[in-house]
Short mmCIF file of C-alpha atoms in Angstrom, two decimals:
data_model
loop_
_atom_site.label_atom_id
_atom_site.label_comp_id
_atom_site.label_asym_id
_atom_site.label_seq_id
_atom_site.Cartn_x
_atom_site.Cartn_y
_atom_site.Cartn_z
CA UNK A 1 16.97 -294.44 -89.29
CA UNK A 2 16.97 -297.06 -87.01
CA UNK A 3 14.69 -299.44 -89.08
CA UNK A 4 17.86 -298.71 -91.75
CA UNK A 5 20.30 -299.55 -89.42
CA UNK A 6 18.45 -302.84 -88.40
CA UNK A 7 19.21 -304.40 -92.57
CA UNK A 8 22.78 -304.69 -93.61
CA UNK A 9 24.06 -304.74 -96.91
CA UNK A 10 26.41 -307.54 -98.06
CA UNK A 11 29.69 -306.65 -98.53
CA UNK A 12 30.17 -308.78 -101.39
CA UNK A 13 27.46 -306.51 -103.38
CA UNK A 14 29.45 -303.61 -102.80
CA UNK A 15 32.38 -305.20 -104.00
CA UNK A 16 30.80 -306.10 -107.04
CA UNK A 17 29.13 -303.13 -107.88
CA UNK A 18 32.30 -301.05 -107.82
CA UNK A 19 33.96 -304.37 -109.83
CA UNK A 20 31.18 -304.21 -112.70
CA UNK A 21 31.70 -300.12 -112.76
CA UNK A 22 35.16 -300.49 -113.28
CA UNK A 23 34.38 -303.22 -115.75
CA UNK A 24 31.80 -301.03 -117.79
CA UNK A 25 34.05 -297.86 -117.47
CA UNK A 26 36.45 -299.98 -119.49
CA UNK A 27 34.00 -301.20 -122.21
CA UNK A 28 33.01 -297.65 -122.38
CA UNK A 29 29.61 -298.22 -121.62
CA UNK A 30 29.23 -294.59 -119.41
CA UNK A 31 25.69 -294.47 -118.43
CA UNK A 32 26.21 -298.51 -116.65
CA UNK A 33 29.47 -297.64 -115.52
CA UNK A 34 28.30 -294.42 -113.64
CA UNK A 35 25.25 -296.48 -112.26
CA UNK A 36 27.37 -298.65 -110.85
CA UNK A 37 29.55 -296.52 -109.43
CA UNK A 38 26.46 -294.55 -107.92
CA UNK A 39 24.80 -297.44 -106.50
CA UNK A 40 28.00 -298.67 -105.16
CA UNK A 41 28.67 -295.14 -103.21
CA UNK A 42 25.50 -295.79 -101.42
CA UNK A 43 25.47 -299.38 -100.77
CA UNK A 44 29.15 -297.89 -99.32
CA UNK A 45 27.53 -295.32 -96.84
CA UNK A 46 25.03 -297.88 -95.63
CA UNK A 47 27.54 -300.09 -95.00
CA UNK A 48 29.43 -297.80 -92.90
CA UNK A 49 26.74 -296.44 -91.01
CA UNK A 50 25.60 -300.04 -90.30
CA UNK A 51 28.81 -301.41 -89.20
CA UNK A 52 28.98 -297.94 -86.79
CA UNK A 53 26.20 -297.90 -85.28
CA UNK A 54 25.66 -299.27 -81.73
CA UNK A 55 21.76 -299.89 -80.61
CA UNK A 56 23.02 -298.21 -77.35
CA UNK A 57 24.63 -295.37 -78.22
CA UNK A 58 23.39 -294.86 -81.74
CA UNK A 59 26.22 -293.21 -83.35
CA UNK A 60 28.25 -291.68 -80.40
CA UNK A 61 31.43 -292.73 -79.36
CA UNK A 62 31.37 -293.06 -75.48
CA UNK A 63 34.81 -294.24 -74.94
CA UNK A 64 36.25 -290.58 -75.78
CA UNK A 65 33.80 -288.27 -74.45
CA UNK A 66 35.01 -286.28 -71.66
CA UNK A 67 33.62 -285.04 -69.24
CA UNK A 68 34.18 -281.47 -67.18
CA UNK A 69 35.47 -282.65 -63.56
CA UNK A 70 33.24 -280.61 -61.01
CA UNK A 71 35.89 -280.41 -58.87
CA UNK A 72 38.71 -279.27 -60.72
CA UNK A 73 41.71 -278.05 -58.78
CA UNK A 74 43.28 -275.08 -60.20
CA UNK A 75 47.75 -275.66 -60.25
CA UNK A 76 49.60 -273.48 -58.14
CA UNK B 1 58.85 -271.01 -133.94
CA UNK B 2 56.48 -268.43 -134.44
CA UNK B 3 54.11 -267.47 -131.16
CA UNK B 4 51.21 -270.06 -131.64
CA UNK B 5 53.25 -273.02 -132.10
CA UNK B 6 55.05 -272.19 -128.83
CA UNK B 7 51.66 -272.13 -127.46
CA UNK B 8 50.74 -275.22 -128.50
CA UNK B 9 53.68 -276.84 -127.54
CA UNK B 10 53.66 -275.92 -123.92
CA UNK B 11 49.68 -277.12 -124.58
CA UNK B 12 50.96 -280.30 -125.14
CA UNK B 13 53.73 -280.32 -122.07
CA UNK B 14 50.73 -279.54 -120.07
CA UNK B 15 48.44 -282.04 -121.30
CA UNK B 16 51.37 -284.93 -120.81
CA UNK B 17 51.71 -283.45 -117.61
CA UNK B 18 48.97 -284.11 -116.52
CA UNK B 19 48.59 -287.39 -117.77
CA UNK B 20 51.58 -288.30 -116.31
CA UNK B 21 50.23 -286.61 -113.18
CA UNK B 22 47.31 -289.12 -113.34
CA UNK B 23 49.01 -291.90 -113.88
CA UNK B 24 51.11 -291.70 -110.91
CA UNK B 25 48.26 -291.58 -108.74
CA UNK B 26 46.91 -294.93 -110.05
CA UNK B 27 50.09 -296.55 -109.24
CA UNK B 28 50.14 -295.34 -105.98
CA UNK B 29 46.71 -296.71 -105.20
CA UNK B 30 47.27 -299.86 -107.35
CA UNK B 31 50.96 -300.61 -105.14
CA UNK B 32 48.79 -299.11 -101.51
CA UNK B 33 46.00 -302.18 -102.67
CA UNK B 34 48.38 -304.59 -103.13
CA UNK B 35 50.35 -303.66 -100.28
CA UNK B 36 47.26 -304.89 -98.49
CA UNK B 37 46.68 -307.85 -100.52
CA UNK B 38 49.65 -309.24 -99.61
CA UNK B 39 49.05 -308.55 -96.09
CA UNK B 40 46.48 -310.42 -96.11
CA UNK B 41 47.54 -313.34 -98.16
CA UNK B 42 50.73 -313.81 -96.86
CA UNK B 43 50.49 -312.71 -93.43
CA UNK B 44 46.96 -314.04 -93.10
CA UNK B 45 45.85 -310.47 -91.93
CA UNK B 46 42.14 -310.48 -92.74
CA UNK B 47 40.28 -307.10 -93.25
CA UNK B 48 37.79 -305.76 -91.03
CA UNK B 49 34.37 -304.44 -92.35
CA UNK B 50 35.72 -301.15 -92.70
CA UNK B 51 39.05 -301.87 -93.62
CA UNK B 52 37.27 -303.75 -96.79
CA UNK B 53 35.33 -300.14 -97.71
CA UNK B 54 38.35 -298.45 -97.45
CA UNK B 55 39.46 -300.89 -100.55
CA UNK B 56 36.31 -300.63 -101.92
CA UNK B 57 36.68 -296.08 -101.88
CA UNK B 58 39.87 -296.68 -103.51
CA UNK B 59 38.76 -298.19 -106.37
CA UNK B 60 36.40 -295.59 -106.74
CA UNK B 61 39.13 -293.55 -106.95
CA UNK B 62 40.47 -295.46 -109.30
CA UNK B 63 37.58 -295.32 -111.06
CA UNK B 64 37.29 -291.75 -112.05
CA UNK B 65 41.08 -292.27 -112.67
CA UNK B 66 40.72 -294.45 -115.62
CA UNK B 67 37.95 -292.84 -116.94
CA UNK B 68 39.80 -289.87 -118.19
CA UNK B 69 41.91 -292.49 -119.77
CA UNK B 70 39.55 -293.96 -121.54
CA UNK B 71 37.14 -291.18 -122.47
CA UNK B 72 39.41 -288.25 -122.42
CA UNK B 73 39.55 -285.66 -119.37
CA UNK B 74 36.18 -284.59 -117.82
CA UNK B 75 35.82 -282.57 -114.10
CA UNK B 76 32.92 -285.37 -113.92
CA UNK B 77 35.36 -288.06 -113.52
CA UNK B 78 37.37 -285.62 -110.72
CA UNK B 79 34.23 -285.56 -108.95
CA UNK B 80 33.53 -288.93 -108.53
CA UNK B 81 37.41 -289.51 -107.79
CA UNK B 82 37.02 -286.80 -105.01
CA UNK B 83 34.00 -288.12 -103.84
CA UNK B 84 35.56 -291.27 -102.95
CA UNK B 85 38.49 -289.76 -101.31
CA UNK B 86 35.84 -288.22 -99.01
CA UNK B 87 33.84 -291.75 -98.39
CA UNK B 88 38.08 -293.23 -97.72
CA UNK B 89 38.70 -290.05 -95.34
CA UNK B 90 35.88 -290.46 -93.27
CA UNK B 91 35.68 -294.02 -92.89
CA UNK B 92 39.28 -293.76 -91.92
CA UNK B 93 38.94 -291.33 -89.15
CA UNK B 94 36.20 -293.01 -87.85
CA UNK B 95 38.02 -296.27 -87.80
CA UNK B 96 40.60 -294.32 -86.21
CA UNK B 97 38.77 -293.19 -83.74
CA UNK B 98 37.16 -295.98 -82.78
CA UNK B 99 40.33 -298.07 -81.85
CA UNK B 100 41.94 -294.90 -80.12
CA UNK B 101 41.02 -295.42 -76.78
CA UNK B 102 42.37 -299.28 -76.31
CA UNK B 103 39.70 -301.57 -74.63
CA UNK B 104 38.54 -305.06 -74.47
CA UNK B 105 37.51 -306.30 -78.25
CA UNK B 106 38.75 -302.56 -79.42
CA UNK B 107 42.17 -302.88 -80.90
CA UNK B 108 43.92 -301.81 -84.07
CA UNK B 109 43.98 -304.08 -86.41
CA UNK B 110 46.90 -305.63 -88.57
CA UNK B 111 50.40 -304.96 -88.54
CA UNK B 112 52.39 -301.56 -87.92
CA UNK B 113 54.03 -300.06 -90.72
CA UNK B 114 56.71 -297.73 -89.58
CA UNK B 115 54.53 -297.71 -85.78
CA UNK B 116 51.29 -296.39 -87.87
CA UNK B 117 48.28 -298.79 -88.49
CA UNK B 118 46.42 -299.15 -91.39
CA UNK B 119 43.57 -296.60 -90.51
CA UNK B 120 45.82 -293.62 -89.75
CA UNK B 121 47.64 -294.70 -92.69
CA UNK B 122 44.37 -294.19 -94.78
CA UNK B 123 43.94 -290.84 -93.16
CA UNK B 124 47.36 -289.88 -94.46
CA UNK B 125 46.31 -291.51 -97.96
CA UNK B 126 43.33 -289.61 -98.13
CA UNK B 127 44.81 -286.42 -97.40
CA UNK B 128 47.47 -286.96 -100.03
CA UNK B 129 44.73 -287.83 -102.61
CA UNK B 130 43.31 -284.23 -101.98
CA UNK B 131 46.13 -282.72 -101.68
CA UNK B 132 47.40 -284.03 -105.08
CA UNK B 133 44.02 -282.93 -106.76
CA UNK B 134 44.43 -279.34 -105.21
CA UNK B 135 48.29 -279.32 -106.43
CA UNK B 136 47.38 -280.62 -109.71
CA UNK B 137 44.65 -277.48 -110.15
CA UNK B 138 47.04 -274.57 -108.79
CA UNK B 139 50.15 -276.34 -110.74
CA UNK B 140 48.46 -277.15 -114.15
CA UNK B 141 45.44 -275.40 -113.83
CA UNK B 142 42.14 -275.48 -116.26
CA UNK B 143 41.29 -277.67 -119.00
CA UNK B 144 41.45 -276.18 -122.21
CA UNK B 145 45.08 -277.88 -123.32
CA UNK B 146 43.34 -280.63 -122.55
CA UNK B 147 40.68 -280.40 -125.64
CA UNK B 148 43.63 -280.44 -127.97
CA UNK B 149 45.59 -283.42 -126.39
CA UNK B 150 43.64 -286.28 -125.70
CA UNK B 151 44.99 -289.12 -124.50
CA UNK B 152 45.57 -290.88 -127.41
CA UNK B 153 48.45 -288.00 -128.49
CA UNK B 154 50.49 -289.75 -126.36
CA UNK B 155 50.56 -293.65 -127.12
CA UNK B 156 53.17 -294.59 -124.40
CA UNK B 157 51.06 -292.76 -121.58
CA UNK B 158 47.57 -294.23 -122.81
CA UNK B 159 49.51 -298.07 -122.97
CA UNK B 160 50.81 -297.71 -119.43
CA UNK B 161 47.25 -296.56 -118.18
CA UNK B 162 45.39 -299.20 -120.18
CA UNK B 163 47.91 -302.07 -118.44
CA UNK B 164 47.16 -300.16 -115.17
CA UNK B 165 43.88 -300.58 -115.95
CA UNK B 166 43.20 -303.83 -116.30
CA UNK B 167 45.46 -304.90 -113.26
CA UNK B 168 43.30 -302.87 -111.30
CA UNK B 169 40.37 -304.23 -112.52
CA UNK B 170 42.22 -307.91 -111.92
CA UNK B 171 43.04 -306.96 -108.22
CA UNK B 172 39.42 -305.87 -107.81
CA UNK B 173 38.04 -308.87 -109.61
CA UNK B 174 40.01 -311.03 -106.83
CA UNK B 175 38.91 -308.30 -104.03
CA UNK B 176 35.83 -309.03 -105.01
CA UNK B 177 35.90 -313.26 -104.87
CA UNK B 178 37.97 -313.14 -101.43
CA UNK B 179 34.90 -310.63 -99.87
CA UNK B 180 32.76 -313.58 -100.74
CA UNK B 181 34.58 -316.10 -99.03
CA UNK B 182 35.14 -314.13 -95.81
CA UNK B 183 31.74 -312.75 -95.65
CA UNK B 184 29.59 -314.66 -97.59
CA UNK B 185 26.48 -312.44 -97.67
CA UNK B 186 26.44 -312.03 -93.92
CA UNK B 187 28.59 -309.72 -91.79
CA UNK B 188 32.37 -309.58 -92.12
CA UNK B 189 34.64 -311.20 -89.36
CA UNK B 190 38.27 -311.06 -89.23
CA UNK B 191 38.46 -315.10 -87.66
CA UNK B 192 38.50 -316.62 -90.89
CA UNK B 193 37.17 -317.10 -94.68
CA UNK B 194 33.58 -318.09 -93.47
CA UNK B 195 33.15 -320.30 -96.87
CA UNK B 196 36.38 -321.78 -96.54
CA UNK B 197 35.12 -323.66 -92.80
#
């Protein structure tokens, strides 16, 4: 996972991979179209779990864990 | 009107239906795209990395959209619809999240509109997307009116979705040449059109 996370994907090729399945979907070429739209779904998720992860924290998000206080008061 | 050709009537009301149905939800897209287009051509509000997928899972959308246009209805072309909804919702929540808690470099990005941002408005999108699908299925139900009425019975319909069509192909053509200028084939940044400095 992290040797994934260390390439990134260009954003450009997942643009044009969901442009050319859109394109082929309208020629009615099926079999390129769904390709296309395939290869763009996981050039997608790499792209997202690229731009999320942190070499840190890996994919946590710190900044709204919570944590029990020890010495919590009860009211009243 | 003897019993069947009642029967195929409301066959055909249900078929237009949901057509119609369809059609709708490509316009919504199509207007929520340009919406952002003109954000960011007017306003000069870039898009951040995963602003840009969230584009990129609505033309997927669109995709399986158009497809039933073209080819006549199939639950194949659903899937792949609801299968970007899913890629849109959880990209959104995740942008969401991230920006929640404000901190230095962690803010959300873009304009307002009506006090929510662009991610949580994504959220909302994607939950309408489902929750049209799952309307559409308890409202019209199965298929099988569909066999009978394909989209060519109704030339008005299939004319409007072909136009619809292409502009959505047209706005992700130009999607597709402004991605290159702002990120070249590097990472995206929301300073400026890299190729453009």
């Amino acid at each position: 996972m992290m040797m994934l996370m260390s390439y990134q994907p260009t954003m450009a090729v997942v643009f044009a991979s969901v442009f050319l399945a859109l394109v082929f979907g309208w020629l009615n070429r099926r079999a390129l179209a769904v390709t296309c739209l395939l290869a763009c779904l996981a050039l997608a998720v790499w792209q997202f779990l690229f731009e999320i992860y942190d070499p840190k924290t890996g994919f946590r998000m710190p900044w709204i864990q919570t944590q029990l206080q020890d010495s919590y008061e009860q009211p009243g | 009107m003897t019993r069947a050709q009642g029967s195929t009537r409301i066959q055909r009301l249900l078929a237009l239906l949901n057509y119609l149905y369809l059609l709708l939800m490509m316009v919504v897209i199509a207007g929520i795209i340009t919406a952002a287009m003109v954000l960011q051509y007017a306003r000069g509000e870039l898009p951040c990395p995963l602003c840009l997928l969230q584009r990129v899972a609505m033309f997927g959308v669109c995709f399986g959209i158009m497809q039933n246009f073209r080819r006549g209805f199939s639950y194949q072309n659903t899937g792949f619809s609801l299968l970007f909804t899913i890629l849109l919702l959880i990209v959104s929540v995740r942008q969401t999240l991230l920006d929640i808690y404000p901190r230095p470099g962690h803010a959300y990005i873009g304009s307002a509109v009506f006090g929510i941002h662009m991610p949580v408005w994504s959220i909302i999108i994607a939950l309408c997307l489902l929750g049209a699908y799952a309307a559409k299925l308890a409202a019209l139900g199965g298929d099988e009116y569909l066999d009978e009425a394909p989209p060519g019975e109704f030339p008005l319909v299939k004319t409007l979705a072909d136009i619809l069509g292409l502009y959505v192909i047209a706005i992700c053509a130009i999607n597709l040449v402004s991605v290159f200028l702002q990120c070249g084939f590097n990472s995206c940044h929301t300073f400026g059109y890299r190729l453009l400095q």
